[in-house]
Short mmCIF file of C-alpha atoms and ligand atoms in Angstrom, two decimals:
data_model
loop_
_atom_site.label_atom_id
_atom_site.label_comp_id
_atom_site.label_asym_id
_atom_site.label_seq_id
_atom_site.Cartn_x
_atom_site.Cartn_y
_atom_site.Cartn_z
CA UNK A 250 144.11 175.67 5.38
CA UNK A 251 146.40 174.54 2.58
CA UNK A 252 149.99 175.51 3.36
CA UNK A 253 151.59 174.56 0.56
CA UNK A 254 150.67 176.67 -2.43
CA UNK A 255 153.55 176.32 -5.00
CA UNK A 256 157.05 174.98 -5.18
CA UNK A 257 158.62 177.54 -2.91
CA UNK A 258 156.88 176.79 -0.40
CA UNK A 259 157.47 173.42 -0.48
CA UNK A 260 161.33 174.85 -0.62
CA UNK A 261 160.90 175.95 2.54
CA UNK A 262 158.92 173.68 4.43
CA UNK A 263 161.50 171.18 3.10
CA UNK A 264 164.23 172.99 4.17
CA UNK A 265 163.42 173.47 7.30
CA UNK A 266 162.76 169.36 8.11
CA UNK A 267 166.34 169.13 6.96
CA UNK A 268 169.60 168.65 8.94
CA UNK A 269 172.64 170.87 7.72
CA UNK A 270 174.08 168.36 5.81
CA UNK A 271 171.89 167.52 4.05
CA UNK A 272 170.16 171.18 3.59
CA UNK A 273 173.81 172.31 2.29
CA UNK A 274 174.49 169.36 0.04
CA UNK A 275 170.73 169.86 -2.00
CA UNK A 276 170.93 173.63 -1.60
CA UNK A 277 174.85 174.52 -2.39
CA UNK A 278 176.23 175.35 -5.98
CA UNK A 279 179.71 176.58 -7.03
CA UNK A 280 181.45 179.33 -5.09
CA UNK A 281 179.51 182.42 -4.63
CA UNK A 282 176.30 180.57 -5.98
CA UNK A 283 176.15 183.52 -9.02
CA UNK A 284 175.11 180.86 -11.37
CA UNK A 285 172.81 179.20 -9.15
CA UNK A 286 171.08 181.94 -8.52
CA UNK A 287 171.07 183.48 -11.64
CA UNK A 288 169.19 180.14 -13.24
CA UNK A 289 166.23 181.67 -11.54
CA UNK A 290 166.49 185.54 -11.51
CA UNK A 291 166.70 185.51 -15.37
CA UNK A 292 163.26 183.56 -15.75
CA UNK A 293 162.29 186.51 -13.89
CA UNK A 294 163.72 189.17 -16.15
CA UNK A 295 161.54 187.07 -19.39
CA UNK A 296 158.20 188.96 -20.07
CA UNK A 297 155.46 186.81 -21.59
CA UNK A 298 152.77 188.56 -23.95
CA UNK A 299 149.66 186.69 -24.19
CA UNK A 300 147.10 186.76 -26.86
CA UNK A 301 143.05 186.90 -25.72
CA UNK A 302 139.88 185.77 -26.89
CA UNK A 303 140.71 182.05 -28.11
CA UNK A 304 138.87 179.15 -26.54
CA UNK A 305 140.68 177.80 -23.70
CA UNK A 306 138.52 175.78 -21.78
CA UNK A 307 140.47 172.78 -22.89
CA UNK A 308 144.26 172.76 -22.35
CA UNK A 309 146.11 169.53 -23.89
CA UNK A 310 150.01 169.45 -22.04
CA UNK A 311 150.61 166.36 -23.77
CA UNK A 312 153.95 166.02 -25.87
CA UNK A 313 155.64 163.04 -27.58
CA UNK A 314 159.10 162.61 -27.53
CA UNK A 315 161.56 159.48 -28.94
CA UNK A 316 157.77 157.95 -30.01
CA UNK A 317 156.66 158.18 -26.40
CA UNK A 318 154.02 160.09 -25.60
CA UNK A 319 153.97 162.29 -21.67
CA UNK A 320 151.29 164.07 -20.09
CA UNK A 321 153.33 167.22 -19.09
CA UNK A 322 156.68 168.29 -20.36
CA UNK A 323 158.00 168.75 -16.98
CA UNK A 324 160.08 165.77 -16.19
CA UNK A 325 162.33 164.78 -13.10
CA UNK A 326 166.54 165.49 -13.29
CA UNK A 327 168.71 162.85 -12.24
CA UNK A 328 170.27 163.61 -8.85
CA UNK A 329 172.54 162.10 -6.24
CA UNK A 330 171.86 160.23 -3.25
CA UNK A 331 168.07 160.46 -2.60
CA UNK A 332 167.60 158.50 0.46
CA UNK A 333 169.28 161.61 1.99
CA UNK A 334 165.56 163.63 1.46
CA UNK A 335 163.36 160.60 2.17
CA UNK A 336 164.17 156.80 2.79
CA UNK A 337 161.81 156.18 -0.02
CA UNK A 338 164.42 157.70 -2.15
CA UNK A 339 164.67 156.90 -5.98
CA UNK A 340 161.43 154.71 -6.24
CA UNK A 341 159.17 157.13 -4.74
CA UNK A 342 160.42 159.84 -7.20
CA UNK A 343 159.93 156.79 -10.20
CA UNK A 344 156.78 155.80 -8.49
CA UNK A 345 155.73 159.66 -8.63
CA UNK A 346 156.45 160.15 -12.35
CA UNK A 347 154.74 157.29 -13.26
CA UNK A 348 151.97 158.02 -12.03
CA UNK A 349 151.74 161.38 -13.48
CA UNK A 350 152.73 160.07 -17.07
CA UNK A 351 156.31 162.51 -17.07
CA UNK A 352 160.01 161.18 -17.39
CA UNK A 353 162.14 160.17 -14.71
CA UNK A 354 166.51 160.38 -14.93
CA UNK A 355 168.04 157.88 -12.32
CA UNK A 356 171.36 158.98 -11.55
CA UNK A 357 174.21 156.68 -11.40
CA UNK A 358 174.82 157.96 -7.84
CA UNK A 359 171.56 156.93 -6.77
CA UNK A 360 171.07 154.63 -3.32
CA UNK A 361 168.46 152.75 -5.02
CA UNK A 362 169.91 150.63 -7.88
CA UNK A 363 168.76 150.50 -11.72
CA UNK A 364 167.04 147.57 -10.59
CA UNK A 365 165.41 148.21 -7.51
CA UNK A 366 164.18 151.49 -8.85
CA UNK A 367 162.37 148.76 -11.47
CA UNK A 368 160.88 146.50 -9.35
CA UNK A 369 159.78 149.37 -7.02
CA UNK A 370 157.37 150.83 -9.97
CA UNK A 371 156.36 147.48 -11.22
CA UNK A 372 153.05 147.24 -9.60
CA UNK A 373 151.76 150.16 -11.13
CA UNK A 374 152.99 149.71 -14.71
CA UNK A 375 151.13 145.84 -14.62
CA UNK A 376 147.69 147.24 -15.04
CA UNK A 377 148.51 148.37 -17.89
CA UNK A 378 147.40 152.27 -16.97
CA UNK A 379 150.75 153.59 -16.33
CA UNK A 380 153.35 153.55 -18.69
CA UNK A 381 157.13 154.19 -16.85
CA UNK A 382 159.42 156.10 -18.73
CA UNK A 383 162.72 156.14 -16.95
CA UNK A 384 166.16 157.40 -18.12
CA UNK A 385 169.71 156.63 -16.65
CA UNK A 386 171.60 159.48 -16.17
CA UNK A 387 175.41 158.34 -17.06
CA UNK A 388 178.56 159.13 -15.42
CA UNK A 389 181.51 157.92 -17.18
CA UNK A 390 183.79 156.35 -14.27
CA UNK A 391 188.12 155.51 -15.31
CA UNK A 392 187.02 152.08 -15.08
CA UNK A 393 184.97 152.46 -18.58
CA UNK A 394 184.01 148.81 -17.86
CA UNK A 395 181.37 150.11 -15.16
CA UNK A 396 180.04 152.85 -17.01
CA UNK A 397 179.26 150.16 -19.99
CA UNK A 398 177.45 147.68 -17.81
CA UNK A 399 175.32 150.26 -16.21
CA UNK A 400 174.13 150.78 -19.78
CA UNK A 401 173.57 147.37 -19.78
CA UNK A 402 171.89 147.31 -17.02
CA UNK A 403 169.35 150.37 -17.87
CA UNK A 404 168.52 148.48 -21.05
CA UNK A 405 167.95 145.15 -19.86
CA UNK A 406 165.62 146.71 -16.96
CA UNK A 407 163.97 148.59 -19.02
CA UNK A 408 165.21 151.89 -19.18
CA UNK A 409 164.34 154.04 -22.36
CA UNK A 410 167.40 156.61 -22.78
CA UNK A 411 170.94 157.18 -21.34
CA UNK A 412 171.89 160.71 -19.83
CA UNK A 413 175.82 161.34 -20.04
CA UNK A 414 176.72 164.19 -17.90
CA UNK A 415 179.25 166.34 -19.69
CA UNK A 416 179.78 169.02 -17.32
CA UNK A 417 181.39 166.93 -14.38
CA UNK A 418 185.29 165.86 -15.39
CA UNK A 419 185.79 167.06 -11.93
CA UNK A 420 183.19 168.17 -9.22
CA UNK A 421 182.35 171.54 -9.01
CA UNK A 422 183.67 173.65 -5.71
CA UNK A 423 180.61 173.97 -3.54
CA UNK A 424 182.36 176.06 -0.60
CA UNK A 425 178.99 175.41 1.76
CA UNK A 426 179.69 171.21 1.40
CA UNK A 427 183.27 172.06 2.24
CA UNK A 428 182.66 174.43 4.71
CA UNK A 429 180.14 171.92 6.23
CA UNK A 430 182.32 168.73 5.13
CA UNK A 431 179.77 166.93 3.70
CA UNK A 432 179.39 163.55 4.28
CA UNK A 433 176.83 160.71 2.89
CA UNK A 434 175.25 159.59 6.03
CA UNK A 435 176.68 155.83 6.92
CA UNK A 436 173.34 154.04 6.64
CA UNK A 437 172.97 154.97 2.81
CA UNK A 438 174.93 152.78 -0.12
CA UNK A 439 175.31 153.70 -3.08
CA UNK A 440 172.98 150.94 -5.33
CA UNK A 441 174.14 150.86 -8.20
CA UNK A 442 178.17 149.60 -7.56
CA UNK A 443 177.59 146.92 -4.80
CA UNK A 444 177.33 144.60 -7.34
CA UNK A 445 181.53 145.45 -8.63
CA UNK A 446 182.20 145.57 -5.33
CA UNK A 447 181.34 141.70 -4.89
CA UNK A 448 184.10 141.37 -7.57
CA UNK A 449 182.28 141.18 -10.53
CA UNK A 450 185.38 142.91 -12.20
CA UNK A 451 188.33 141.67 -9.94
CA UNK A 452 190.73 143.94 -11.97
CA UNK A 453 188.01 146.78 -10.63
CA UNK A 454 188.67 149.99 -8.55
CA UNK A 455 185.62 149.86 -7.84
CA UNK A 456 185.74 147.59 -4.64
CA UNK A 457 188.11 150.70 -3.71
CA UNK A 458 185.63 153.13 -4.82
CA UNK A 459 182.54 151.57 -2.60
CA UNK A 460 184.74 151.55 0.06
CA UNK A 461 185.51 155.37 -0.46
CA UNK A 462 181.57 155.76 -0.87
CA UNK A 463 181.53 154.30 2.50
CA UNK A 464 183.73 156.26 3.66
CA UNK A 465 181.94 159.29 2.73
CA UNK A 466 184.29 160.85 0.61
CA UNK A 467 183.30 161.93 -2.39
CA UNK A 468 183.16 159.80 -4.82
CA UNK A 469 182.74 161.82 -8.14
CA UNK A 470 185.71 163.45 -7.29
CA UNK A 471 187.61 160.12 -7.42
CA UNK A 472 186.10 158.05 -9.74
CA UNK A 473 184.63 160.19 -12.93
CA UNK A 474 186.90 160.59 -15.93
CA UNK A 475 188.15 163.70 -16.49
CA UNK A 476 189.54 162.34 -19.94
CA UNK A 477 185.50 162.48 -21.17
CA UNK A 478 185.71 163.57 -25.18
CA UNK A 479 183.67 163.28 -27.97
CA UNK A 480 185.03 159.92 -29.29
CA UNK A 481 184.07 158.21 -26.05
CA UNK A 482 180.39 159.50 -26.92
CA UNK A 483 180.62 157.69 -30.20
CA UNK A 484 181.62 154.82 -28.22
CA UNK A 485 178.74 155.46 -26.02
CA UNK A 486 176.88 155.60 -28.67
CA UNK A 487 177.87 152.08 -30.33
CA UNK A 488 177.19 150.46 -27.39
CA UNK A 489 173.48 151.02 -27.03
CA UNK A 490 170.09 151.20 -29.38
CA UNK A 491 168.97 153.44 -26.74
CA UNK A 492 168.53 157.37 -27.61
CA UNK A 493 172.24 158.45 -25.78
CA UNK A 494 171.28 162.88 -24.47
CA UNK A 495 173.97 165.00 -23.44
CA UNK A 496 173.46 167.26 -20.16
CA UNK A 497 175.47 170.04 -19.72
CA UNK A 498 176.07 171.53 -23.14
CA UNK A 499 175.53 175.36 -23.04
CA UNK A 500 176.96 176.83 -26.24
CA UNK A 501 176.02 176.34 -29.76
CA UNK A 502 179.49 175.54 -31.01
CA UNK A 503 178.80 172.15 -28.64
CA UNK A 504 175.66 171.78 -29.54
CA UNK A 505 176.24 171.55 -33.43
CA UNK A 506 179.35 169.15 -32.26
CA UNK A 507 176.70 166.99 -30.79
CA UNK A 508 174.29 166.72 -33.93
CA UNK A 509 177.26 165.86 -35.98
CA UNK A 510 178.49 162.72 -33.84
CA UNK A 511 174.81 161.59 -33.80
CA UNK A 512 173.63 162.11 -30.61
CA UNK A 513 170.29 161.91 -29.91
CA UNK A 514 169.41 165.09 -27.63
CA UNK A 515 170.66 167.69 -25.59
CA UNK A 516 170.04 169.04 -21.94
CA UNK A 517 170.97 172.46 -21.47
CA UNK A 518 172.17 172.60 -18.27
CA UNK A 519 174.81 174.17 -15.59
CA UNK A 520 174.15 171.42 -12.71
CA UNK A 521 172.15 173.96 -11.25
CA UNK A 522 174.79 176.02 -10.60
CA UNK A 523 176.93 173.30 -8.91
CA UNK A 524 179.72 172.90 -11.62
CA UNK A 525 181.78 176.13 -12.90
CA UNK A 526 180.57 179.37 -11.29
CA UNK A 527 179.43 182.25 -13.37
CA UNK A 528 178.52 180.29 -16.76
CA UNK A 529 175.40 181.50 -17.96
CA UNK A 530 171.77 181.00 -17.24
CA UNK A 531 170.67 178.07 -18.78
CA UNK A 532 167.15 179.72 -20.15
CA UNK A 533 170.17 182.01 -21.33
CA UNK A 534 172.29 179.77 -23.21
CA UNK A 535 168.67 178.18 -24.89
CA UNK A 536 168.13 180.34 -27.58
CA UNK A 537 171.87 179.26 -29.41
CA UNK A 538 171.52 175.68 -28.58
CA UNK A 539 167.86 175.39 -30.03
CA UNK A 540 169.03 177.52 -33.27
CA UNK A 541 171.90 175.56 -33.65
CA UNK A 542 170.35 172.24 -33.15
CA UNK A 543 167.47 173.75 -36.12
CA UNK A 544 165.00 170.88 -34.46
CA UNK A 545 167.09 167.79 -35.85
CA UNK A 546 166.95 166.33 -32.01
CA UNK A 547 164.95 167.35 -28.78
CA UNK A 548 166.53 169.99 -26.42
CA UNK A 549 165.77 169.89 -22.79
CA UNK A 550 166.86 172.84 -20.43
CA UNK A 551 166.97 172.65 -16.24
CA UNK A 552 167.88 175.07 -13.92
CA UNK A 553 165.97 176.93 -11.76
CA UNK A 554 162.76 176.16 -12.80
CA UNK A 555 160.10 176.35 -10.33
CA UNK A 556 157.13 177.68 -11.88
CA UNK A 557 154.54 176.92 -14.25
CA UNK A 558 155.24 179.96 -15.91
CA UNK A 559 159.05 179.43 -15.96
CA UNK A 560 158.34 175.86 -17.86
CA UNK A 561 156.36 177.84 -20.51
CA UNK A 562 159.61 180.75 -21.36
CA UNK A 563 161.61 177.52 -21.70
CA UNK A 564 159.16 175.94 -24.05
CA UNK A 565 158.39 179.49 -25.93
CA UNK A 566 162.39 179.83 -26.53
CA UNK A 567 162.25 176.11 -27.61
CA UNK A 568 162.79 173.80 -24.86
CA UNK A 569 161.16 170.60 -26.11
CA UNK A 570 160.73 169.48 -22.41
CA UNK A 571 161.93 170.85 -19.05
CA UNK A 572 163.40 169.19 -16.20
CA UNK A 573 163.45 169.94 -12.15
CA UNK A 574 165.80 169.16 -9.69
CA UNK A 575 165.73 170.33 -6.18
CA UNK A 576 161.86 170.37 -6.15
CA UNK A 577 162.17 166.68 -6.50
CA UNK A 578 164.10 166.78 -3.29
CA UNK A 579 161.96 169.31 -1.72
CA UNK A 580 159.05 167.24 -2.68
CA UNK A 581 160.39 163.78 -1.33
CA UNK A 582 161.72 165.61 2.16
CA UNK A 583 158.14 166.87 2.54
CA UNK A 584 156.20 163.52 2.78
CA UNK A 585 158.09 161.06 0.36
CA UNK A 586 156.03 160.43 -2.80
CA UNK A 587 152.83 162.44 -2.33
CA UNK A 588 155.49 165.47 -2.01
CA UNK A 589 156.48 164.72 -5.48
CA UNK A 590 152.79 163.96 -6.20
CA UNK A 591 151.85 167.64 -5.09
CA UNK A 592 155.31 169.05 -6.16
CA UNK A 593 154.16 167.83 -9.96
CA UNK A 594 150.76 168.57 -9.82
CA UNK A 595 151.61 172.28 -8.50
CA UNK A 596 153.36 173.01 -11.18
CA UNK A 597 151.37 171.21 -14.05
CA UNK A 598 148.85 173.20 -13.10
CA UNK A 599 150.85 176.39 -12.98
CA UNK A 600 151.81 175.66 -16.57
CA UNK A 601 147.60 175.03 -17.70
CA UNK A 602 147.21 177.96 -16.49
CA UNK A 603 149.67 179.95 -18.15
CA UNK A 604 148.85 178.61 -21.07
CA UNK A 605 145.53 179.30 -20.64
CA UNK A 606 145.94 182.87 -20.27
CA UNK A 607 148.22 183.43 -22.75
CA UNK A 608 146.48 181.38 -25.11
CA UNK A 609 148.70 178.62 -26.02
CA UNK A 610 146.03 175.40 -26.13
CA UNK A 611 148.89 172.55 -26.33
CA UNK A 612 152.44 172.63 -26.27
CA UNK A 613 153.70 173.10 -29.87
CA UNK A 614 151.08 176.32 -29.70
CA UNK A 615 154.08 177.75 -27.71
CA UNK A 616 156.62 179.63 -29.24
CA UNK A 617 159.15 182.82 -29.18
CA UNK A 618 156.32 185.24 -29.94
CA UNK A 619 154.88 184.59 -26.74
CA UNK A 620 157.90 186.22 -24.75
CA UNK A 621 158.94 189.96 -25.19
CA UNK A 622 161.84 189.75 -27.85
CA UNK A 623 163.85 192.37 -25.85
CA UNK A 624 164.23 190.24 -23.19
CA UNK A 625 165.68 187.68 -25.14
CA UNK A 626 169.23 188.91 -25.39
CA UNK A 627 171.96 186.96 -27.23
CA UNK A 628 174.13 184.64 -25.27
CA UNK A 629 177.22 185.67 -26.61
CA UNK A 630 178.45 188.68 -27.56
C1 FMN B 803 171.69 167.47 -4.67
C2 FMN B 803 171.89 167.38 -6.15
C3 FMN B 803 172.49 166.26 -6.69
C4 FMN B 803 172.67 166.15 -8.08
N1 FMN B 803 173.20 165.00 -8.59
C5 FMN B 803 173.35 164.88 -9.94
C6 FMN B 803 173.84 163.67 -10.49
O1 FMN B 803 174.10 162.70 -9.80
N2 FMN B 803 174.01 163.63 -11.84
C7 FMN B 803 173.70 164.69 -12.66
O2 FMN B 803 173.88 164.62 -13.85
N3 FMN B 803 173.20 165.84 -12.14
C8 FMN B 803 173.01 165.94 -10.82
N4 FMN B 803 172.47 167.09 -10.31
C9 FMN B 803 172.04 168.18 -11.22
C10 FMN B 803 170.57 168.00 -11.66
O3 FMN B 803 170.43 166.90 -12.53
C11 FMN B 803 170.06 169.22 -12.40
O4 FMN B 803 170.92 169.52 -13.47
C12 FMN B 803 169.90 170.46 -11.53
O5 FMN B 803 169.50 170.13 -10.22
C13 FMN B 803 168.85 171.38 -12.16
O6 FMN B 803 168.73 172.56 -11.43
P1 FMN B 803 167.56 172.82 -10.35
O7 FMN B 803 167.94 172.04 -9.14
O8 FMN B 803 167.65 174.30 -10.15
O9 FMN B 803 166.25 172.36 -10.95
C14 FMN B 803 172.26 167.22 -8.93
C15 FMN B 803 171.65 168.34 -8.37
C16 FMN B 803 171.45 168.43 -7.00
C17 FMN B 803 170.77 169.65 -6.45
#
């Protein structure tokens, strides 16, 4: 008997394996979780209309983005400290998406480093079959000196894009971590600032801010820049060849902001409903973004996706791509990387099917008149 038959159910085996630190620190958001939760009740409130009677006995979820071409549009989101859900961490989540031909964001809070995460997927890119596409997910630190290497780093090992979160000048108030007072268990580093910490910059904090890691205090709170503005994204943007994506815009005043200073996409997202409480949906805040942006760069959306039917609303309003973020976690506490294996394939076949039955063959078949327009309600008012 299979047990697992979609993603929440892997949510709650997963859950269940876990300790409550580390069940709080995956599962909390921002204050009374209204945001959180709301990234996945308004999916629910979307209607989809399908049309009948094309062929569908061939499906085609293959995309192209930035000239590269994927196998699904539903890619992994960069998140924190995954040696917490399995000690396989990062690289089996890199290892995973490789194998499955989707994108993987390593976040600069990750235990395995830029590097490591590299050599760990090595073996299966050599034959030539799999292709990895890996982002870095960017968090611009006060020493601006770290932030730039890590850059660096991505490009020289190979990374294809650079993520900078926008939505974190400060960490959000997740009252559950508090409540609990989360800490990073001792065992776990975090990969990616060792190498500072060894002096590389001796003018660094960031000696002081591995210690603090160490510690277990919480070291977005200490280290990110709250001074984050637009200009430092055109510096950013100098620095690298790489496409440079935004996470965490949700209006289309910021959106159209972004076009203008040349980025090169935009993730609409709310940090899963870990940053400010009460800010819209982010299948919500879609429609402005992709009218706004008018198809000049790819938009992304994440948040509470967990279906393969949720993936195709996001695509229908305009989503270019979609990305997950606790199922990753839920999929690497289950059994490492075959629970991202099966936590992909779940809902890549969720998606073939609702395409299938609506009659969308490939991806840029799917579009607004697929959802009920009533449910589509402006943003703003
Ligand atoms: C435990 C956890 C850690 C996260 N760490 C990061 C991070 O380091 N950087 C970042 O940009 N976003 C981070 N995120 C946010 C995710 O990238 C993503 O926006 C969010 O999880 C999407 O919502 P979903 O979990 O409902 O799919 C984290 C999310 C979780 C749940």
């Amino acid at each position: 008997m299979q047990r697992i038959s979609c993603l929440a159910d892997l949510e709650r085996e997963a859950v269940d394996k876990l300790d409550l630190n580390t069940r709080t620190f995956f599962q909390s958001g921002a204050m009374d979780l209204l945001t959180r939760d709301d990234n996945r009740e308004a999916y629910n409130r979307i209607r989809i209309i399908p049309r009948m009677l094309r062929d569908v006995s061939k499906i085609d979820t293959s995309l192209s983005i930035f000239g590269q071409t994927f196998k699904s549009p539903v890619f992994l989101a960069a998140s924190a400290n995954q040696r917490m859900a399995h000690t396989d961490g990062e690289i089996a989540a890199s290892r995973s998406a490789c194998k499955h031909g989707v994108l993987h964001v390593l976040s600069s809070i990750s235990n395995y480093s830029i590097e490591e995460v590299s050599k760990g997927v090595a073996d299966l890119t050599e034959s030539g079959e799999n292709t990895s596409v890996r982002w870095l997910q960017l968090y611009v630190f006060q020493d601006r000196h770290i932030s730039y290497d890590l850059v660096k780093r991505a490009e020289q090992a190979g990374y294809t894009g650079i993520v900078v979160t926008v939505d974190t000048p400060y960490a959000g108030r997740r009252l559950d971590n508090i409540r609990s007072t989360f800490r990073v268990p001792q065992h776990l580093s975090l990969g990616n600032f060792e190498k500072y910490a060894d002096g590389m910059h001796t003018h660094s904090p960031t000696a002081e801010s591995t210690r603090l890691a160490h510690q277990n205090v919480n070291y977005t709170n200490y280290q990110i820049d709250p001074s984050l503005n637009w200009n430092d994204i055109k510096e950013i943007k100098k620095l690298t060849k790489l496409p440079v994506l935004l996470k965490g815009i949700l209006t289309h005043e910021d959106a159209a902001i972004a076009v203008d200073v040349g980025v090169d996409g935009i993730i609409v997202s709310n940090h899963g409903g870990r940053q400010l409480d009460t800010v819209p949906a982010t299948i919500v805040a879609l429609p402005e973004v992709v009218d706004a942006v008018k198809k000049r760069i790819p938009v992304f959306v994440d948040g509470g996706i967990l279906r393969g039917t949720d993936v195709f609303k996001a695509l229908a309003v305009g989503a270019d791509a979609v990305f997950v973020g606790r199922p990753v976690l839920w999929g690497l506490t289950y059994d490492g990387e075959k629970g991202v294996d099966l936590m992909i394939d779940l809902i890549n076949e969720e998606l073939r099917l609702a395409m299938a039955l609506s009659g969308c063959i490939k991806i840029s078949d799917i579009n607004r008149s697929y959802l009920l327009k009533s449910d589509l309600y402006p943003s703003k008012l």
